[in-house]
Amino acid sequence: MTIDAIAFAGSKLDRADHIRTSPDALRDLMDWRARVLELDGLEPVVTPEGTLSWRTIGSVPEGSELIFLGLDGTRGCFAAVPSENPAGAMVPTPHARELMDLLHSDELATWGVARAMVSWHARHRFCARCGHTTVLAKGGWQRNCTFETCGGEHFPRVDPVAIMLVEHEGAMLLGRQPRFPAGRYSALAGFVEPGETIEEAVAREVFEEAGVRVRDVNYVMSQPWPFPSSLMIGCHAHADDPAIVVDRTELDDARWFTRAEVAEAMDAVGRDEPVGAFHAPPPTAVAHHLLKWWLAKG
Ligand SMILES: [Zn+2]
């Protein structure tokens, strides 16, 4: 089965790792043809046509650090970390939902990597080992400590989040977080912790949040989620005992929904009409694609 475009996946830029490690190749790319993604804080500037806006390297403020996003054909594409007030790049992204609906999927992916990277650079200007300043290295895919005796090297992080469909005799366990819109239920999720496999994180999170024990955890699909830099790892698991004990500090509610209820809720996504048992997550969320996958597999 083919999976529909996953939001923030599928950038058409070639990440060209060999260029990151070659200062000469990087310098050669920073010519008049190079493009720098235009950002306002961490949000992209969008053209009247609804596409990402780019500017020339020459128009980037003096002293900005440039992150090499990748190659568009033979042309280098970059994002700039502001030299003045880099903390400005850490502000929230109030229009994220509108941007997800507006931008074409490959452009959304390009913004996603730029957002994650600019945010990481803005938050890592000082060495976590010794507190001295750090400078950008390897085209922005590393920061190095400037204190010689420390020599700390820092790399952009990705934070893994397990998100899981749990099935019991054809029914699906979904939960409600307090911040969800009215009626919304979605897959349970939580950060993978140090020392855990993905499978262990799935089992722990489902038990912590809903009191349900699971077995046979399988990976299904994933989604980069640049707020600030998560990787959503979509899984499926089985439960033998459907008894639920909701952790009210994490969830408003968790319930089993029948296949028919899930199908009806998914059918209603994007339609302006009353829905049945619950509101399903939107297509920009990997939970939506997981539910679609589950319905299709029968
Ligand atoms: Zn250091």
Coordinates of C-alpha atoms and ligand atoms in Angstrom, one line a residue:
M1 CA 0.0 0.0 0.0
T2 CA 1.4 3.5 -0.8
I3 CA 1.3 6.0 2.0
D4 CA 0.1 9.5 1.2
A5 CA 2.5 12.4 1.6
I6 CA 3.5 12.7 5.2
A7 CA 3.7 16.3 6.3
F8 CA 7.4 17.5 6.6
A9 CA 8.7 14.4 4.7
G10 CA 9.9 14.4 1.1
S11 CA 12.1 17.4 0.6
K12 CA 13.5 17.4 -2.9
L13 CA 16.8 19.0 -1.8
D14 CA 19.9 16.7 -2.1
R15 CA 21.5 16.9 1.4
A16 CA 24.9 16.3 -0.3
D17 CA 26.8 15.3 2.8
H18 CA 30.2 15.4 0.9
I19 CA 29.8 19.1 0.5
R20 CA 29.3 19.8 4.2
T21 CA 32.8 18.4 4.9
S22 CA 34.5 20.4 2.1
P23 CA 35.0 24.1 3.0
D24 CA 36.1 24.8 -0.6
A25 CA 32.9 23.2 -2.1
L26 CA 30.8 25.1 0.4
R27 CA 32.4 28.4 -0.5
D28 CA 32.0 27.7 -4.2
L29 CA 28.2 27.2 -3.7
M30 CA 27.9 30.5 -1.9
D31 CA 27.7 32.4 -5.2
W32 CA 25.1 34.6 -6.9
R33 CA 23.0 31.6 -7.7
A34 CA 22.7 30.4 -4.1
R35 CA 19.3 30.8 -2.4
V36 CA 18.7 31.6 1.3
L37 CA 15.3 30.7 2.7
E38 CA 13.5 33.8 3.9
L39 CA 12.4 33.4 7.5
D40 CA 10.5 35.6 9.9
G41 CA 11.7 34.2 13.3
L42 CA 11.1 30.5 12.5
E43 CA 8.2 31.0 10.1
P44 CA 8.7 31.0 6.3
V45 CA 7.9 34.1 4.3
V46 CA 5.3 32.9 1.8
T47 CA 4.9 34.5 -1.7
P48 CA 1.5 35.6 -3.0
E49 CA 1.5 32.3 -5.0
G50 CA 1.8 30.3 -1.8
T51 CA 5.4 29.2 -2.2
L52 CA 8.5 29.6 0.0
S53 CA 10.3 32.9 -0.5
W54 CA 14.1 32.8 -1.1
R55 CA 16.7 35.6 -1.2
T56 CA 20.3 36.0 -2.4
I57 CA 23.3 35.4 -0.2
G58 CA 24.3 39.0 -0.7
S59 CA 21.1 40.2 1.1
V60 CA 21.8 38.2 4.3
P61 CA 22.8 40.4 7.2
E62 CA 26.6 40.6 7.9
G63 CA 27.7 38.0 10.5
S64 CA 24.8 35.6 10.0
E65 CA 25.7 31.9 10.1
L66 CA 24.6 29.9 7.1
I67 CA 23.3 26.4 7.3
F68 CA 23.7 24.4 4.1
L69 CA 20.2 22.8 3.6
G70 CA 21.2 21.0 0.4
L71 CA 21.4 21.2 -3.4
D72 CA 18.6 22.1 -5.7
G73 CA 20.2 20.8 -8.9
T74 CA 23.6 22.4 -8.8
R75 CA 22.5 25.4 -6.8
G76 CA 23.1 25.6 -3.0
C77 CA 20.2 26.3 -0.7
F78 CA 20.8 27.7 2.8
A79 CA 19.1 29.0 5.9
A80 CA 20.6 31.9 7.9
V81 CA 20.9 32.0 11.7
P82 CA 20.4 35.6 12.7
S83 CA 23.6 37.2 14.2
E84 CA 21.5 39.7 16.1
N85 CA 19.2 38.5 18.8
P86 CA 19.3 34.8 17.9
A87 CA 16.8 34.1 20.7
G88 CA 14.3 35.6 18.2
A89 CA 14.6 32.4 16.3
M90 CA 13.2 30.5 19.3
V91 CA 9.8 32.1 19.3
P92 CA 6.7 29.9 18.7
T93 CA 5.3 29.4 15.2
P94 CA 1.7 30.7 15.5
H95 CA 0.8 30.0 11.9
A96 CA 2.1 26.4 11.8
R97 CA -1.3 24.9 11.1
E98 CA -2.1 27.3 8.2
L99 CA 1.4 26.8 6.7
M100 CA 0.9 23.0 6.8
D101 CA -2.3 23.4 4.8
L102 CA -0.9 26.0 2.4
L103 CA 2.6 24.8 1.4
H104 CA 3.2 22.1 -1.1
S105 CA 4.5 18.9 0.6
D106 CA 8.1 19.2 -0.6
E107 CA 8.3 22.9 0.4
L108 CA 6.8 22.1 3.8
A109 CA 9.6 19.5 4.2
T110 CA 12.3 22.1 3.2
W111 CA 10.8 24.6 5.7
G112 CA 10.7 21.8 8.3
V113 CA 14.4 21.0 8.1
A114 CA 15.3 24.7 8.1
R115 CA 13.1 25.3 11.1
A116 CA 14.6 22.5 13.1
M117 CA 18.1 23.5 12.2
V118 CA 17.8 27.3 12.8
S119 CA 16.1 26.6 16.1
W120 CA 18.9 24.2 17.1
H121 CA 21.7 26.6 16.2
A122 CA 19.9 29.5 18.1
R123 CA 19.7 27.3 21.2
H124 CA 23.3 26.0 21.1
R125 CA 25.5 29.0 20.9
F126 CA 27.3 28.0 24.1
C127 CA 29.1 24.7 24.8
A128 CA 27.1 22.4 27.0
R129 CA 30.5 20.9 28.3
C130 CA 32.3 24.1 29.3
G131 CA 30.1 27.1 28.6
H132 CA 32.3 28.8 26.0
T133 CA 30.9 30.0 22.7
T134 CA 30.4 27.6 19.9
V135 CA 30.7 28.2 16.1
L136 CA 29.0 26.6 13.2
A137 CA 30.9 23.8 11.4
K138 CA 30.3 21.3 8.5
G139 CA 27.8 23.5 6.7
G140 CA 25.7 23.8 9.9
W141 CA 25.5 20.1 10.7
Q142 CA 27.8 20.5 13.7
R143 CA 28.9 23.2 16.2
N144 CA 32.3 23.3 17.7
C145 CA 33.4 24.7 21.0
T146 CA 35.9 27.6 20.7
F147 CA 37.7 26.8 23.9
E148 CA 40.7 24.8 22.7
T149 CA 41.2 22.6 25.7
C150 CA 37.5 21.6 25.6
G151 CA 37.2 20.9 21.9
G152 CA 33.5 19.9 22.3
E153 CA 31.7 18.9 19.1
H154 CA 27.9 19.2 19.1
F155 CA 25.4 17.7 16.6
P156 CA 21.8 18.6 15.8
R157 CA 19.5 16.4 17.8
V158 CA 16.5 14.5 16.8
D159 CA 14.1 13.5 19.6
P160 CA 12.3 10.2 19.0
V161 CA 8.7 10.0 19.9
A162 CA 6.8 6.7 19.8
I163 CA 3.2 7.1 18.6
M164 CA 1.1 3.9 18.6
L165 CA -2.1 2.3 17.6
V166 CA -3.2 -0.3 20.1
E167 CA -5.7 -2.9 18.9
H168 CA -7.9 -5.3 20.9
E169 CA -10.3 -7.7 19.1
G170 CA -10.8 -5.2 16.2
A171 CA -11.2 -2.1 18.4
M172 CA -8.7 0.8 18.6
L173 CA -7.4 2.5 21.7
L174 CA -7.3 6.3 21.3
G175 CA -6.8 9.1 23.8
R176 CA -7.5 12.7 24.4
Q177 CA -4.9 15.2 25.6
P178 CA -6.2 18.2 27.4
R179 CA -4.9 20.6 24.7
F180 CA -6.8 18.8 21.9
P181 CA -9.8 20.5 20.2
A182 CA -13.2 19.4 21.4
G183 CA -14.1 15.8 20.4
R184 CA -10.6 15.0 19.1
Y185 CA -9.1 11.6 20.0
S186 CA -5.8 10.4 18.6
A187 CA -3.0 7.8 19.0
L188 CA -1.2 7.7 22.4
A189 CA 2.4 9.0 22.2
G190 CA 5.4 9.7 24.3
F191 CA 9.2 10.4 24.1
V192 CA 11.5 7.4 23.8
E193 CA 13.8 7.6 26.9
P194 CA 17.5 6.8 27.1
G195 CA 18.1 3.1 27.5
E196 CA 14.8 2.0 25.8
T197 CA 14.0 0.3 22.5
I198 CA 11.1 1.8 20.5
E199 CA 9.1 -1.4 21.4
E200 CA 9.8 -0.8 25.2
A201 CA 8.8 2.9 24.9
V202 CA 5.5 1.9 23.2
A203 CA 4.7 -0.6 26.0
R204 CA 5.7 1.8 28.8
E205 CA 3.8 4.7 27.4
V206 CA 0.6 2.7 26.8
F207 CA 0.7 1.3 30.3
E208 CA 1.5 4.6 31.9
E209 CA -1.2 6.6 30.1
A210 CA -4.0 4.0 29.8
G211 CA -3.0 1.1 32.1
V212 CA -3.1 -1.3 29.1
R213 CA -0.4 -4.0 28.6
V214 CA 0.6 -4.5 24.9
R215 CA 2.5 -7.2 22.9
D216 CA 3.8 -7.6 19.4
V217 CA 4.8 -4.0 18.7
N218 CA 5.6 -3.3 15.1
Y219 CA 6.9 -0.3 13.3
V220 CA 4.6 1.2 10.6
M221 CA 5.7 4.6 9.5
S222 CA 7.4 7.8 10.7
Q223 CA 7.2 11.6 10.4
P224 CA 9.7 14.4 11.0
W225 CA 8.0 17.0 13.3
P226 CA 10.1 20.1 13.5
F227 CA 8.6 21.5 16.8
P228 CA 11.5 21.7 17.6
S229 CA 13.0 18.5 16.3
S230 CA 11.1 15.3 16.9
L231 CA 10.8 12.1 14.9
M232 CA 7.4 10.6 15.3
I233 CA 7.8 6.8 15.1
G234 CA 4.4 5.2 14.3
C235 CA 3.8 1.7 15.6
H236 CA 1.1 -0.9 16.0
A237 CA 0.6 -3.2 19.0
H238 CA -1.9 -5.7 20.4
A239 CA -3.6 -5.7 23.8
D240 CA -5.0 -8.8 25.4
D241 CA -6.9 -7.1 28.3
P242 CA -9.0 -4.1 27.3
A243 CA -9.4 -2.7 30.9
I244 CA -8.3 1.0 30.9
V245 CA -6.9 3.0 33.8
V246 CA -6.5 6.6 32.5
D247 CA -3.6 8.6 33.9
R248 CA -5.4 11.9 34.3
T249 CA -2.2 13.9 34.6
E250 CA -1.5 13.0 31.0
L251 CA -4.9 12.4 29.4
D252 CA -8.4 13.7 29.7
D253 CA -9.7 10.3 28.5
A254 CA -8.8 7.1 26.7
R255 CA -11.3 4.8 25.0
W256 CA -11.7 1.9 22.6
F257 CA -13.4 2.7 19.3
T258 CA -14.8 0.2 16.9
R259 CA -13.5 -0.1 13.4
A260 CA -16.8 1.4 12.1
E261 CA -16.4 4.4 14.4
V262 CA -12.9 5.0 13.3
A263 CA -13.9 4.7 9.6
E264 CA -16.8 7.1 10.1
A265 CA -14.5 9.6 11.9
M266 CA -11.8 9.4 9.2
D267 CA -14.5 9.8 6.5
A268 CA -15.6 13.1 8.2
V269 CA -12.1 14.6 8.2
G270 CA -12.1 17.9 6.3
R271 CA -15.9 17.9 5.9
D272 CA -17.9 20.6 7.6
E273 CA -20.5 18.3 9.1
P274 CA -21.3 16.6 12.4
V275 CA -19.1 13.6 13.1
G276 CA -19.9 10.4 14.9
A277 CA -18.0 9.1 17.9
F278 CA -15.0 11.4 17.7
H279 CA -13.0 13.8 15.6
A280 CA -10.0 12.1 13.9
P281 CA -6.6 13.8 13.7
P282 CA -5.9 15.9 10.5
P283 CA -3.9 14.6 7.5
T284 CA -0.9 16.7 8.7
A285 CA -0.5 14.3 11.7
V286 CA 1.1 10.9 11.3
A287 CA -1.7 9.5 13.6
H288 CA -4.1 10.2 10.7
H289 CA -2.0 8.1 8.3
L290 CA -1.7 5.4 10.9
L291 CA -5.5 5.1 11.2
K292 CA -5.8 5.1 7.5
W293 CA -3.2 2.3 7.2
W294 CA -5.1 0.3 9.9
L295 CA -8.5 0.7 8.1
A296 CA -6.9 -0.3 4.8
K297 CA -5.2 -3.4 6.2
G298 CA -8.5 -4.7 7.4
Ligands
ZN1 ZN 33.4 23.6 25.4

